[in-house]
Amino acid sequence: MSLNVDIRHAFDGFKLHVTCTAGSGVTAIFGPSGSGKSTLVNAIAGLLTPDEGRISLGEEVLFDQAQAVHIAPAKRRVGYVFQDGRLFPHMSVRDNIRFGARYTSGGLDQAEETRLVELLGLETLLTRRPGTLSGGEKQRVALARAWLSQPRLLLMDEPLAALDEPRKDEIFPYLERLRDVAQVPIIYVSHNLAEVARLADDLIVLQSGKVALSGTAETVLSDPKALPLLGVREAGAILPARVIGHDADGLSRLALSGGEIVLPGVSAAPGTTIRLRVLAQDVLLSRDPPRGLSSHNVLPVTVETLHRGAGPGVAVRLRAGEDVLLARITARAAEEMELAPGAQCHAILNATAVPRGSIGGGAMPLKI
């Protein structure tokens, strides 16, 4: 089932005009504040009526201005997870979770409830009230409530924005589990690229109410032309990797399609596929095989494209086996190294430059 959106809406001083499609898996909507992210998801949920356009989910039309169709929010079977959870304070966790099931045609599915409680790690929280929960626990309950309503589409609007980094680390494995088992489109709104890189299958970048870029997350994040939209300090690539093993010194050996690297902070079991976010600013290039370096992470790469920015920097898109890396170097260095499409060189990755928050669960194909 796919979501298809083609809408236009105007506020004072702002116009939204978005055409996009989202299939199964996680489609992230990224952009700065005021780019139209929340307006878009509110229109999909039915909480806002666009001035013009059409929204369909599978074969059903949810909104069509020309045909005067506007399905009420409660009848769209869309699960919505807000930034603040919005749990009912007078209800227990169990009753909050079951609330969404009231609006399903078949009522509460107890087997699905049991599976969901286990999936999101809520077994010990069921009798507690929301006021006694941490921020991460509240968001897990909100996820369970939305999912138990049997949605055909799940919307998440900045669900981690109110959480500190430890709480984000706590909830991310549950989001990854949900992504991997859900068979419906998931729209994930965020202005945090680290979250997007770790979770998203596809990425839509909004700027001033319009789609500036769209495609797989892997492709968009490694596109040198995306740097002005994503920010030079946030630009980078996501790579699928298989855990080979863990060594006694705390480093883990990982297999990429282009070679092997070692990283700290990897807890996944050997044989597990994970995904890594590698920032462009943390990739060094050498034309000759480097020797005597503190980093053991050296991958042979081929230059695909170079993109000169407005300043002194150059973004270099690199092919490493079946994967793509992005490096950001100075234009002077690119000239001195005589870099051009097709040039062979070596990419050096600093092991300590990939923080734990940039190491996520799989759901990306690994070709080795």
Coordinates of C-alpha atoms in Angstrom, one line a residue, residues 144-306:
A144 CA 1.8 1.1 21.1
R145 CA -1.4 3.0 21.3
A146 CA -1.1 4.2 17.7
W147 CA -0.2 0.8 16.4
L148 CA -2.9 -1.1 18.2
S149 CA -5.5 1.0 16.4
Q150 CA -4.6 -1.1 13.3
P151 CA -3.5 1.8 11.2
R152 CA -2.9 1.6 7.5
L153 CA -0.4 4.4 7.9
L154 CA 1.7 5.6 10.8
L155 CA 2.6 9.3 11.3
M156 CA 5.4 10.3 13.7
D157 CA 5.8 14.1 14.1
E158 CA 9.2 14.8 15.8
P159 CA 8.6 11.9 18.3
L160 CA 12.1 12.3 19.8
A161 CA 12.4 16.1 19.8
A162 CA 11.5 16.5 23.5
L163 CA 14.0 13.8 24.6
D164 CA 17.6 14.1 25.7
E165 CA 20.3 11.9 24.1
P166 CA 20.1 9.1 26.7
R167 CA 16.3 8.8 26.2
K168 CA 16.7 8.9 22.4
D169 CA 19.2 6.0 22.7
E170 CA 16.7 4.2 24.8
I171 CA 13.8 4.4 22.4
F172 CA 15.6 4.0 19.0
P173 CA 16.0 0.2 19.2
Y174 CA 12.2 0.0 19.6
L175 CA 11.6 2.3 16.6
E176 CA 13.9 0.1 14.5
R177 CA 12.0 -3.0 15.6
L178 CA 8.7 -1.4 14.6
R179 CA 10.2 -0.3 11.2
D180 CA 11.3 -3.9 10.5
V181 CA 8.0 -5.6 11.3
A182 CA 5.5 -3.0 10.1
Q183 CA 3.9 -3.6 6.7
V184 CA 2.5 -0.1 6.3
P185 CA 4.0 3.2 5.3
I186 CA 5.6 5.1 8.2
I187 CA 6.0 8.9 7.8
Y188 CA 8.7 10.1 10.2
V189 CA 9.1 13.9 10.6
S190 CA 12.3 15.3 11.9
H191 CA 14.8 18.1 11.6
N192 CA 17.6 15.9 13.1
L193 CA 19.6 14.2 10.3
A194 CA 21.2 11.7 12.7
E195 CA 17.7 10.3 13.4
V196 CA 16.9 10.3 9.7
A197 CA 20.1 8.5 8.7
R198 CA 19.6 5.8 11.4
L199 CA 16.0 5.1 10.7
A200 CA 14.8 6.1 7.2
D201 CA 14.5 4.0 4.1
D202 CA 13.5 7.0 1.9
L203 CA 13.9 10.7 2.4
I204 CA 12.0 13.8 1.4
V205 CA 13.7 17.2 2.0
L206 CA 11.3 20.2 2.3
Q207 CA 12.4 23.7 1.8
S208 CA 10.1 26.7 2.0
G209 CA 7.0 24.5 1.5
K210 CA 8.3 22.6 -1.5
V211 CA 10.1 19.3 -2.1
A212 CA 13.7 20.1 -2.7
L213 CA 15.1 16.6 -2.9
S214 CA 13.6 13.1 -2.6
G215 CA 14.9 9.5 -3.0
T216 CA 16.3 6.7 -0.9
A217 CA 18.0 8.0 2.2
E218 CA 21.2 6.5 1.1
T219 CA 21.1 8.4 -2.2
V220 CA 20.0 11.7 -0.9
L221 CA 22.4 11.9 2.0
S222 CA 25.4 11.1 -0.2
D223 CA 24.5 13.6 -2.9
P224 CA 27.0 16.4 -3.0
K225 CA 24.4 18.8 -4.2
A226 CA 22.4 18.2 -1.0
L227 CA 25.0 19.9 1.2
P228 CA 23.4 23.4 1.1
L229 CA 20.1 21.8 2.2
L230 CA 21.5 19.4 4.8
G231 CA 24.3 21.5 6.1
V232 CA 28.0 20.9 5.5
R233 CA 28.5 19.6 9.0
E234 CA 25.6 17.1 8.8
A235 CA 26.3 15.8 5.3
G236 CA 27.5 12.2 5.0
A237 CA 26.6 8.7 4.0
I238 CA 24.9 5.7 5.5
L239 CA 26.5 2.3 5.0
P240 CA 25.2 -1.2 5.7
A241 CA 27.7 -3.4 7.5
R242 CA 27.8 -6.9 8.9
V243 CA 29.3 -7.5 12.3
I244 CA 32.2 -10.0 12.0
G245 CA 33.2 -10.1 15.7
H246 CA 34.2 -8.2 18.8
D247 CA 37.9 -8.0 20.0
A248 CA 39.2 -7.9 23.5
D249 CA 40.3 -4.3 23.2
G250 CA 36.7 -3.1 22.7
L251 CA 36.8 -2.7 19.0
S252 CA 34.4 -4.5 16.6
R253 CA 35.2 -5.8 13.2
L254 CA 32.7 -4.9 10.5
A255 CA 32.4 -6.0 6.8
L256 CA 31.3 -3.5 4.2
S257 CA 30.9 -4.2 0.5
G258 CA 34.2 -2.3 0.0
G259 CA 36.3 -3.8 2.7
E260 CA 36.6 -4.2 6.5
I261 CA 36.7 -1.6 9.2
V262 CA 36.9 -1.5 13.0
L263 CA 34.7 0.6 15.3
P264 CA 34.0 1.0 19.0
G265 CA 30.6 1.1 20.5
V266 CA 29.0 -1.8 18.5
S267 CA 27.0 -4.1 20.7
A268 CA 25.2 -6.1 18.0
A269 CA 25.9 -9.9 17.8
P270 CA 28.3 -11.3 15.1
G271 CA 26.4 -11.9 11.9
T272 CA 24.0 -8.9 12.5
T273 CA 23.5 -6.3 9.8
I274 CA 23.7 -2.8 11.1
R275 CA 23.8 0.7 9.4
L276 CA 26.5 3.4 10.0
R277 CA 26.3 7.1 9.5
V278 CA 29.7 8.4 8.3
L279 CA 30.0 12.2 8.1
A280 CA 31.8 13.7 5.1
Q281 CA 34.0 15.8 7.4
D282 CA 35.3 12.6 9.0
V283 CA 36.6 11.1 5.7
L284 CA 40.2 11.8 4.6
L285 CA 41.5 11.0 1.1
S286 CA 44.8 9.8 -0.1
R287 CA 45.9 9.1 -3.7
D288 CA 48.6 6.6 -2.5
P289 CA 48.0 3.7 0.0
P290 CA 48.6 5.4 3.4
R291 CA 51.1 4.0 5.8
G292 CA 51.8 4.6 9.5
L293 CA 48.4 5.9 10.3
S294 CA 46.6 5.6 13.7
S295 CA 43.4 4.6 11.8
H296 CA 43.1 1.1 10.4
N297 CA 40.0 2.0 8.4
V298 CA 41.3 2.4 4.9
L299 CA 39.0 1.7 1.9
P300 CA 39.9 1.7 -1.8
V301 CA 37.5 4.1 -3.5
T302 CA 36.7 5.6 -6.9
V303 CA 35.8 9.3 -7.4
E304 CA 32.4 9.6 -8.9
T305 CA 31.6 13.3 -8.8
L306 CA 33.0 16.5 -7.3

